[in-house]
Short mmCIF file of C-alpha atoms in Angstrom, two decimals:
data_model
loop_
_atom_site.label_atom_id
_atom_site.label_comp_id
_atom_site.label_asym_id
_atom_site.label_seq_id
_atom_site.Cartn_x
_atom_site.Cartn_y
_atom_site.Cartn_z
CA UNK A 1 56.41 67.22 86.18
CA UNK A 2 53.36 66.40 84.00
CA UNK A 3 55.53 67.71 80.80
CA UNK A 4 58.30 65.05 81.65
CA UNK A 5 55.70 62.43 82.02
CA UNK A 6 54.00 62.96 78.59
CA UNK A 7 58.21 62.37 77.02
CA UNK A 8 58.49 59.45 79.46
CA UNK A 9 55.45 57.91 78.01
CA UNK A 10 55.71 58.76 74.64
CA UNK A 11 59.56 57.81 74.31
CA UNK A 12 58.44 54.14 76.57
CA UNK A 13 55.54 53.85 73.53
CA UNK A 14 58.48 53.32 70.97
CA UNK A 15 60.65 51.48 72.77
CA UNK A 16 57.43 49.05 73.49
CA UNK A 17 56.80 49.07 69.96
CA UNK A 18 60.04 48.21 68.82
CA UNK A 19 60.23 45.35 71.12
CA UNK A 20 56.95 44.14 70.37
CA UNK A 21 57.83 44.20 66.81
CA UNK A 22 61.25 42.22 67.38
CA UNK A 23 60.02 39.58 69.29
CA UNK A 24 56.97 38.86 67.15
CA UNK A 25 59.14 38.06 64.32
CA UNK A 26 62.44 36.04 63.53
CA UNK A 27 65.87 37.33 62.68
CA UNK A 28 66.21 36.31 58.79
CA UNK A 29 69.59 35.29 59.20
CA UNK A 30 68.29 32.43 61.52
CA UNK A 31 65.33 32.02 58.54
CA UNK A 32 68.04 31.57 56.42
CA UNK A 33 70.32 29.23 57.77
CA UNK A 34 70.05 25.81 56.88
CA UNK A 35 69.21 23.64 53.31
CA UNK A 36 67.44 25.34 50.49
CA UNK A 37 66.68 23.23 47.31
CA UNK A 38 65.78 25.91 44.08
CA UNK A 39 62.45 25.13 42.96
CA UNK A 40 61.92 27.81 40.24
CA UNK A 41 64.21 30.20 38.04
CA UNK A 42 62.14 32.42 35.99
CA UNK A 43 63.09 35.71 33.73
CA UNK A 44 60.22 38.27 34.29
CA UNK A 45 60.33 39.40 30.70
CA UNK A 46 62.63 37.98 28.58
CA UNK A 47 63.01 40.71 25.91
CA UNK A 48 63.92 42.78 28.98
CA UNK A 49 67.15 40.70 28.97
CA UNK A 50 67.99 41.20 25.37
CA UNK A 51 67.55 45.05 26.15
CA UNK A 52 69.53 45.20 28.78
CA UNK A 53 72.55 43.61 27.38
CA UNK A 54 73.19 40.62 29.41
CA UNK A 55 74.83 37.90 28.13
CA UNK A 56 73.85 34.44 28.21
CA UNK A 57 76.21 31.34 28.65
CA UNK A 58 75.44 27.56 29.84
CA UNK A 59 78.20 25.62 31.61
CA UNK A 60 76.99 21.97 32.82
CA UNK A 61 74.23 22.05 34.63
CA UNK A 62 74.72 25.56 35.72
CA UNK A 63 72.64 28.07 33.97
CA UNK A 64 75.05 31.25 33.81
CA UNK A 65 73.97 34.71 32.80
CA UNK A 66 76.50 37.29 33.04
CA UNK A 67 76.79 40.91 32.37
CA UNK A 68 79.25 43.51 32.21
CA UNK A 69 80.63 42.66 36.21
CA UNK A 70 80.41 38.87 35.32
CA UNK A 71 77.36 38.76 37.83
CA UNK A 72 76.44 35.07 37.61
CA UNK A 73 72.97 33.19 37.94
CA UNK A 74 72.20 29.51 39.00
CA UNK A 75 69.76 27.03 38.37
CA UNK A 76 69.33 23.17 39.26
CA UNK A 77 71.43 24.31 43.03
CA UNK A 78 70.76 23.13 45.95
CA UNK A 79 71.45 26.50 49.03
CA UNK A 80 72.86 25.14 51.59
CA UNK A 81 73.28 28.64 54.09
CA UNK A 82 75.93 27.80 57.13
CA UNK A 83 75.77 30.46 60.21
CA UNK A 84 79.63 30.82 60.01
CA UNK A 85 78.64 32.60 56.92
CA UNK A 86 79.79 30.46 54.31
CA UNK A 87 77.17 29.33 51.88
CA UNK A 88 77.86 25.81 49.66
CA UNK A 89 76.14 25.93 46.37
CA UNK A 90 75.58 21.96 45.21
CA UNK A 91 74.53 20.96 41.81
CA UNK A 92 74.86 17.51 40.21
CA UNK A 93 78.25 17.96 38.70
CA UNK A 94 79.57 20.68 40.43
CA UNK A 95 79.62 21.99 44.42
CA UNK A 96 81.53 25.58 45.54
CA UNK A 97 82.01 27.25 48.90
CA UNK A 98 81.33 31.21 49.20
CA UNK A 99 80.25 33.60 51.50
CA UNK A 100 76.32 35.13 52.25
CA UNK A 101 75.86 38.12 53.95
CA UNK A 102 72.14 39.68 54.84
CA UNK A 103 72.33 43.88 54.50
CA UNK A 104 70.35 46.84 54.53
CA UNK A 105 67.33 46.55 56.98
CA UNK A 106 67.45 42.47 56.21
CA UNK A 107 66.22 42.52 53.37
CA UNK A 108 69.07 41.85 50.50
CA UNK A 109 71.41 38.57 50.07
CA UNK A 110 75.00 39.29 49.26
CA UNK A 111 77.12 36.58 47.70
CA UNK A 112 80.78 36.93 47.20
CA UNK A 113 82.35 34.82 45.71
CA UNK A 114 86.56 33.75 45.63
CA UNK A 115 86.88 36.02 42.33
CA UNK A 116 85.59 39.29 44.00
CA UNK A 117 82.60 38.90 41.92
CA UNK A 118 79.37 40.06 44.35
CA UNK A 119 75.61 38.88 43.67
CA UNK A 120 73.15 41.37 45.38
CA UNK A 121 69.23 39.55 46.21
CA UNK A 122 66.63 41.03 47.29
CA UNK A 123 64.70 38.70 49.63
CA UNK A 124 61.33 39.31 48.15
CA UNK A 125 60.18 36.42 50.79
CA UNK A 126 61.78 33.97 53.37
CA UNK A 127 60.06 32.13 56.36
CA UNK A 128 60.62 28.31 57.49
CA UNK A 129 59.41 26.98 54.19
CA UNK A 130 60.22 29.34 51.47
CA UNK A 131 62.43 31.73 50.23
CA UNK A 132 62.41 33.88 46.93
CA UNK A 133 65.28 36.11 45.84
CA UNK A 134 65.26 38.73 43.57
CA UNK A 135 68.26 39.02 41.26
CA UNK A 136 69.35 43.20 42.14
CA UNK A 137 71.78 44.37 39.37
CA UNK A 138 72.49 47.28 37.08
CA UNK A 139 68.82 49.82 37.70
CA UNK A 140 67.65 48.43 34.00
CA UNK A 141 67.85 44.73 34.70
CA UNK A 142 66.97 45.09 38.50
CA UNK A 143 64.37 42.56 39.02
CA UNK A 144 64.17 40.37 35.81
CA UNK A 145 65.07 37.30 37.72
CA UNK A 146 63.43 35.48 40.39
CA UNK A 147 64.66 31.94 42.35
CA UNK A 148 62.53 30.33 44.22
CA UNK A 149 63.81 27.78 46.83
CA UNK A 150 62.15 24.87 49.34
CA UNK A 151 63.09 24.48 52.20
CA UNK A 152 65.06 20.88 52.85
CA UNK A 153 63.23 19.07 55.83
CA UNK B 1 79.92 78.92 61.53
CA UNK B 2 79.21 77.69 65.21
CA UNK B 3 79.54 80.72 67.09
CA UNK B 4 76.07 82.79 65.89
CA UNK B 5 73.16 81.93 66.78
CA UNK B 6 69.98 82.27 64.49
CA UNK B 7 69.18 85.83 63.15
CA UNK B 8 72.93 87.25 64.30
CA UNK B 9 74.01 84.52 61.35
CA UNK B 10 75.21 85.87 58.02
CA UNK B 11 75.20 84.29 54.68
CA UNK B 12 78.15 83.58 54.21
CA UNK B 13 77.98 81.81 57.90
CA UNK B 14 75.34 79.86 56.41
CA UNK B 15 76.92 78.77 52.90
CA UNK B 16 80.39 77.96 55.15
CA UNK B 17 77.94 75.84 57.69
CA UNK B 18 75.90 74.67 54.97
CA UNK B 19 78.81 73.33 52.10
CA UNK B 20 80.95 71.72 55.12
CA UNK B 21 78.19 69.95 56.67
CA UNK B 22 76.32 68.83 53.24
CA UNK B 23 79.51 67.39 51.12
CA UNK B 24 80.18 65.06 54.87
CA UNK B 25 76.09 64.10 54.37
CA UNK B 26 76.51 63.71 50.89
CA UNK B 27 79.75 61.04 51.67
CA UNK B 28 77.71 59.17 54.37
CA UNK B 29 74.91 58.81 52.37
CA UNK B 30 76.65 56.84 49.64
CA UNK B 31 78.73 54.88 51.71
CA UNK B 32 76.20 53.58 53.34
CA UNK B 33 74.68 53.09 50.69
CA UNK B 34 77.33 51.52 48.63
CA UNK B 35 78.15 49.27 51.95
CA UNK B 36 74.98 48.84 53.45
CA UNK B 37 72.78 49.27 50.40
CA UNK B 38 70.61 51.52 52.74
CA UNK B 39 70.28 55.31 53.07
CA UNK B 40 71.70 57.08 55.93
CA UNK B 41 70.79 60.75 55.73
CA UNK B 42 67.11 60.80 54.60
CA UNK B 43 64.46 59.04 56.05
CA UNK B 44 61.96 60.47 54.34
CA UNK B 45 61.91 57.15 52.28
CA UNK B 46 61.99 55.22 55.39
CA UNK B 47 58.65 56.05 55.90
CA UNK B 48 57.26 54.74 53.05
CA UNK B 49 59.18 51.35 53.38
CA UNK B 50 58.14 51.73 57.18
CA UNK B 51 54.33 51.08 56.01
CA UNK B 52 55.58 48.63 53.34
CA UNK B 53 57.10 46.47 55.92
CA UNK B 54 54.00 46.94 58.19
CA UNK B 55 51.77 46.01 55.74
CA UNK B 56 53.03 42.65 54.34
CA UNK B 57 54.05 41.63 57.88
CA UNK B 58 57.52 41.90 58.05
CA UNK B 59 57.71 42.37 61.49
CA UNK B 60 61.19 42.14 61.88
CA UNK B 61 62.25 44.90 59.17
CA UNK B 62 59.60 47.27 60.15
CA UNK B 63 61.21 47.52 63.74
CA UNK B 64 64.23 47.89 62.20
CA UNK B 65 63.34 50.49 60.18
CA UNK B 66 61.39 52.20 62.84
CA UNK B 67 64.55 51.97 65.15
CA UNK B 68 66.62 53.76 62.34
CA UNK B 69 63.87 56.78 61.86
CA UNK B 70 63.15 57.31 65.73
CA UNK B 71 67.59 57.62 65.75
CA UNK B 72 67.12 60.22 63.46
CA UNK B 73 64.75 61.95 65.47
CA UNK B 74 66.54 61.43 68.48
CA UNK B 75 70.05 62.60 67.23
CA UNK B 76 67.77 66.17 66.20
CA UNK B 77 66.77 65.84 69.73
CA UNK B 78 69.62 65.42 71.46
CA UNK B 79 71.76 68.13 69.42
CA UNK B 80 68.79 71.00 70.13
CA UNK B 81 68.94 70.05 73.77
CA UNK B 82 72.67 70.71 74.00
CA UNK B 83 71.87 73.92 71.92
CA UNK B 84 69.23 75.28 74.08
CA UNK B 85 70.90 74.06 77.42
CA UNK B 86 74.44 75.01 77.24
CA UNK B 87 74.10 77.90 74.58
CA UNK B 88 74.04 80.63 78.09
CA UNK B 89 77.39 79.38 79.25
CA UNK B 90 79.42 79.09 75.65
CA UNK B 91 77.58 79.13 72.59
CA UNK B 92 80.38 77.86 70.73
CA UNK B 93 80.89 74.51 73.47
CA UNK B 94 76.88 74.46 72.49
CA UNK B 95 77.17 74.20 69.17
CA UNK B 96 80.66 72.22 68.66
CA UNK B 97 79.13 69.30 71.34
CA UNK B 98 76.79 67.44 68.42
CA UNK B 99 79.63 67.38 66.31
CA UNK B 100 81.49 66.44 68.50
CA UNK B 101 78.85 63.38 69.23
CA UNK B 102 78.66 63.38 65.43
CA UNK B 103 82.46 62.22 64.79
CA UNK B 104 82.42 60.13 67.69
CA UNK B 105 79.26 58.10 66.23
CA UNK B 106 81.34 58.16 62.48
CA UNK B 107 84.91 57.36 63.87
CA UNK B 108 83.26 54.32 65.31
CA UNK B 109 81.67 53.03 62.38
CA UNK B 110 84.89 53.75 60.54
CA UNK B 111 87.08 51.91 63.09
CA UNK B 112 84.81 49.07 63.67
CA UNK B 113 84.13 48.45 60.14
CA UNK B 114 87.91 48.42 58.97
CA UNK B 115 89.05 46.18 61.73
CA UNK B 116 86.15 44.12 63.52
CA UNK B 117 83.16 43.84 61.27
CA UNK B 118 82.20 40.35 60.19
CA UNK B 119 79.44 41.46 57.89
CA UNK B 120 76.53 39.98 60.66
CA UNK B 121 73.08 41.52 60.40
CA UNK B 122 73.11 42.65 63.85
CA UNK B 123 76.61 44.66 63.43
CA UNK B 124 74.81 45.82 59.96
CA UNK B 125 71.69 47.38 62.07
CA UNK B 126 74.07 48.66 64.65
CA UNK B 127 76.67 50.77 62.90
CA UNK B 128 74.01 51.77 59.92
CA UNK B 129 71.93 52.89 63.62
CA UNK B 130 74.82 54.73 64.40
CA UNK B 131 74.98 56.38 61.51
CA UNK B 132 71.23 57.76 61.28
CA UNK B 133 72.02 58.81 65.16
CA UNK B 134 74.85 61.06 63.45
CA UNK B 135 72.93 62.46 60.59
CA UNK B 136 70.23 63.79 62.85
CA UNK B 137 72.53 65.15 64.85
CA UNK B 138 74.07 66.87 62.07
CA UNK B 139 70.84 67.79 60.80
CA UNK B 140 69.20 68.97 64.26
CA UNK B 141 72.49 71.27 65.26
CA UNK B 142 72.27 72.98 61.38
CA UNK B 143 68.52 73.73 61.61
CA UNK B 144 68.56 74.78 65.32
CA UNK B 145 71.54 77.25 65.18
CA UNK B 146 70.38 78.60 61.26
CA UNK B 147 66.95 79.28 62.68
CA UNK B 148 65.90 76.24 60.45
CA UNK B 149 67.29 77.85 57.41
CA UNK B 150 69.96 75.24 56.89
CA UNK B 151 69.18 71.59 56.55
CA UNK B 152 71.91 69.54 55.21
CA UNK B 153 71.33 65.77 55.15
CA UNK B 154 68.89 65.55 52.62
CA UNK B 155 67.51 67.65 49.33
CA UNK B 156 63.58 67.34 49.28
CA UNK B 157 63.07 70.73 50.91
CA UNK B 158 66.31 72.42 49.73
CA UNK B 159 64.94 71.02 46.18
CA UNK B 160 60.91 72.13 46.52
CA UNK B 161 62.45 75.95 47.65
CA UNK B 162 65.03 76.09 44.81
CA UNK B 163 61.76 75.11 42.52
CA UNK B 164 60.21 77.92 44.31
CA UNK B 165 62.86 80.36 44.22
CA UNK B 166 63.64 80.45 41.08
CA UNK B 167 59.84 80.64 39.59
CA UNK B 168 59.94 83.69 41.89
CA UNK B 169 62.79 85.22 39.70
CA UNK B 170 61.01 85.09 36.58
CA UNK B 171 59.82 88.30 38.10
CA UNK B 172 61.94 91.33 38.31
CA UNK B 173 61.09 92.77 41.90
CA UNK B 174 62.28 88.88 43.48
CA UNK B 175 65.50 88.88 40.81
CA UNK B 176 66.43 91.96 42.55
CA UNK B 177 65.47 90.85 46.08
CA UNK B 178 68.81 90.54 47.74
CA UNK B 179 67.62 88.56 50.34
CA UNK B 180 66.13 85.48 47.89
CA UNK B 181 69.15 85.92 46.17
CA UNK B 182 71.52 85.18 48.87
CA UNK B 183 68.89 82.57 50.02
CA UNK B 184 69.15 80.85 46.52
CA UNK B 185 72.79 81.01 46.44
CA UNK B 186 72.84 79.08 49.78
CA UNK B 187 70.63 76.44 48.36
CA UNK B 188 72.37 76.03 45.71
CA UNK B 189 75.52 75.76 47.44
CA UNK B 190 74.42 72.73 49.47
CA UNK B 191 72.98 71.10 46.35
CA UNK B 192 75.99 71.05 45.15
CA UNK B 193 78.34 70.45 48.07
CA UNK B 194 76.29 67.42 48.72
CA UNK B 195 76.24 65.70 45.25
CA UNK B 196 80.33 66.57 45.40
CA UNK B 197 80.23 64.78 48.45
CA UNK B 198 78.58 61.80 47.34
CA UNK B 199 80.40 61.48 43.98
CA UNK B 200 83.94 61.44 45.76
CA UNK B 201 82.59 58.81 48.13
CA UNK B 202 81.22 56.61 45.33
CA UNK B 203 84.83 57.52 43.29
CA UNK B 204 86.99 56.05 46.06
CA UNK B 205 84.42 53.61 47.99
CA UNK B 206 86.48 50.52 46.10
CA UNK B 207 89.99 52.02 47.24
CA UNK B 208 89.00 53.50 51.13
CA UNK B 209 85.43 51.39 52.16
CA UNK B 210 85.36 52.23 55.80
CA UNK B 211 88.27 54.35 55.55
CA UNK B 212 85.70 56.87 54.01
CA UNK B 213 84.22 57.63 57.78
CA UNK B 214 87.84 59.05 58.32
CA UNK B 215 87.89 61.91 55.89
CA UNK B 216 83.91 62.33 56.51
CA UNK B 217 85.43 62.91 60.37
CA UNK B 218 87.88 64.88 58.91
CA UNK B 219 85.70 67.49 57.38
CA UNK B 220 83.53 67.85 60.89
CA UNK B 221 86.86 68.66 62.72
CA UNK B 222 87.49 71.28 60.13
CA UNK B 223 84.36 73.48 61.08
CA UNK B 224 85.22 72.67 64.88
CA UNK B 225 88.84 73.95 64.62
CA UNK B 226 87.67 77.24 61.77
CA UNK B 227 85.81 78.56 64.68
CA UNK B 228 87.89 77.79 68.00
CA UNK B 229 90.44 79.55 65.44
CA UNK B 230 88.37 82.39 64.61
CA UNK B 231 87.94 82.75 68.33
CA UNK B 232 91.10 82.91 69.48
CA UNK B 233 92.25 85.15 66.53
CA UNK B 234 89.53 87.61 68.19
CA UNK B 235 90.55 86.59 71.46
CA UNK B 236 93.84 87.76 70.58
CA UNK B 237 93.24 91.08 69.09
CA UNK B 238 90.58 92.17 71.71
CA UNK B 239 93.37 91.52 74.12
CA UNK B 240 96.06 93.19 72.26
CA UNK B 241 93.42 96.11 71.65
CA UNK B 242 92.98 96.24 75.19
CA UNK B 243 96.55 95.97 76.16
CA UNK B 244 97.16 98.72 74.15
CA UNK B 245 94.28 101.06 75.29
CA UNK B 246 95.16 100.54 79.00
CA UNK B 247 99.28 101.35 77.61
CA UNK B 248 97.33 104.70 76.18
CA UNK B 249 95.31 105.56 78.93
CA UNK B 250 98.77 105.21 81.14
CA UNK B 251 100.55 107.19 79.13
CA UNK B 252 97.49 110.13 79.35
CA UNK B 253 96.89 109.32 83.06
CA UNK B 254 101.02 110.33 83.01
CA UNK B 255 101.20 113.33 80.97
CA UNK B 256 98.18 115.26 82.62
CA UNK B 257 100.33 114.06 85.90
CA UNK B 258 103.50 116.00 84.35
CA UNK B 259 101.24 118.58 83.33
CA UNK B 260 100.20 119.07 86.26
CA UNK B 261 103.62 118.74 87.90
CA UNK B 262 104.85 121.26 85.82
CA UNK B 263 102.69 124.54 86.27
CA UNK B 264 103.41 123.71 90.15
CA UNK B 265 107.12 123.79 89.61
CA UNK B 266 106.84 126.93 87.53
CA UNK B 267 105.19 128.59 90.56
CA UNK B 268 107.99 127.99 92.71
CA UNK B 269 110.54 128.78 90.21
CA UNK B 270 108.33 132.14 90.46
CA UNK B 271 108.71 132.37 93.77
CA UNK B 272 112.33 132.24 93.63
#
């Protein structure tokens, strides 16, 4: 009896845990949703880009960087994340509809796009306020590029 | 490959066992990976991120990945209980009842991702849950029955013994050791079957995506079915070895009954 006591209170330790745990903090695909204006696009090292033979292109007031699987980048966007799971990236000129996804243990951004071209982000940091990706490509670029975003009031 | 149990296993039960069971880890792993970007069969890593998530306060993901490793643990739990409970009645229905559980968990991940899955963090958690749930079942059931000699979901310890093994055969009194050598050649043997595994997955994740969890399924159902075959192939012969021993012992039983018939009739033929 004792012996099945011990697994009882071990196994309701975890489960208290675990519930602790998810009510202490907030699903990041309710974070997410909502306006996000891009504060910040940075290269961590820009000789690391050169190296890893991405290619650079500007189209309006987009800044594109594409490699091999025509991954693209943004600047100058405004986020705005919809909980239907369609994500509308604005710009000055330009404004497209695509679809956001949150995977692994909630901690990457996948964009798809009409093409079949997919952006992978790491979400390096999101709560109400602010939210920084982490462009995720090929291992030897992984990390050069970082967006950060403001949330719109 | 299910029927033994622990030391009445041979090698080559082990390296059948072992290759089966290690190219379907090997497939999970990567298509989870490749659709989940998370690891499925090793949580070894989970720990670490575990105490990553902890420590920069990322409540949310450290109870996720908490929930994924105590699956793990629970699937090795659940597949040793079935072992140790129903292994006096059939030790084959003991054996065959995680992977069972194992397909069942897979099937559904396969089904619902093809035709229901929207791609929603909660379905995400869920069916990559699932999924750890399997592998430790996998892994519990292949340690418990191989008297922990075969582990097949992940490499670190299959890795650190090959490491040691083969320093040991620099030395000819272990090269000659047929014992390490059989237990390097079933290392090896899930090294391999598992990076085989994976690299078909990661070939044909762009053509099959969930359809992967089908042929993963399929493999499990092959060591099922190799050893309800092998048992009724020995079914079958014990019976037709006993049918014919009782026809023998009939046919004995009647010719020491004519046997003794006779001599009696040649008395009275005497008599005559």
């Amino acid at each position: 009896m004792k012996f099945w006591l011990i697994y009882i209170f071990v196994f309701s330790v975890g489960l208290m845990s675990f519930t602790i745990m998810v009510t202490k903090s907030s699903e990041p695909e309710m974070l997410i949703a909502g306006q996000w204006k891009e504060l910040t696009w940075s290269y961590e090292d820009e000789q690391s880009i050169e190296s890893s033979g991405i290619n650079r292109q500007y189209e309006g007031s987009l800044h594109k960087v594409s490699n091999s699987e025509d991954i693209l980048f943004h600047q100058g966007e405004t986020w705005i994340f919809y909980p239907d799971g369609k994500l509308c990236l604005k710009s000055d000129s330009s404004e497209r509809i695509v679809h956001w996804s949150i995977k692994g243990r909630g901690n990457i951004l996948q964009v798809k796009y009409a093409n079949a071209v997919t952006e992978k982000f790491i979400l390096s940091k999101l709560d109400n306020n602010n939210l920084v990706l982490d462009f995720e490509s090929d291992i030897q670029a992984r990390g050069i590029a970082n967006l950060t975003f403001e949330k719109c009031k | 490959m299910l029927r033994k149990f622990s030391n009445s296993r041979t090698l080559e039960d082990n390296i059948r066992l072992g290759v089966l069971t290690a190219f379907s880890a090997g497939m999970v792993n990567i298509a989870s990976l490749l659709i989940f970007f998370t690891f499925t069969s090793n949580i070894t890593g989970h720990f670490a991120v575990l105490a990553a998530e902890i420590v920069k306060g990322n409540w949310y993901q450290a109870a996720v990945v908490f929930s994924w490793i105590f699956l793990f643990f629970f699937g090795s739990f659940v597949s040793n209980l079935i072992v140790i409970h129903f292994n006096q009645r059939s030790t084959y229905l003991a054996h065959a009842m995680p992977i069972v559980l194992e397909i069942a968990c897979l099937l559904t991940v396969g089904v619902y991702g093809q035709f229901f899955y929207t791609e929603t963090l909660t379905e995400t958690e869920l069916l990559l849950s699932l999924m750890l749930f399997a592998m430790g079942l996998q892994n519990g059931l292949t340690a418990s029955i191989s008297n922990f000699t075969v582990k097949t979901t992940h490499l670190t310890g299959i890795t650190t013994d090959l490491g040691i093994l083969f320093s040991m055969f620099t030395r000819k009194e272990f090269r000659d050791n047929k014992e390490l050598r059989g237990k390097a050649k079933l290392l090896s043997s899930i090294c391999i079957a598992y990076i085989t595994g994976a690299v078909i997955s990661g070939l044909t994740y762009f053509h099959m995506q969930f359809k992967m969890f089908y042929i993963v399924s399929l493999f499990l159902v092959v060591v099922i079915f190799y050893d309800l075959y092998k048992i009724r192939i020995m079914r079958y012969i014990s019976t037709s070895r006993n049918k014919s021993r009782t026809a023998r012992r009939q046919q004995k039983e009647n010719l020491a009954g004519l046997k003794e018939r006779i001599p009696a009739s040649e008395n009275v033929a005497n008599s005559w």
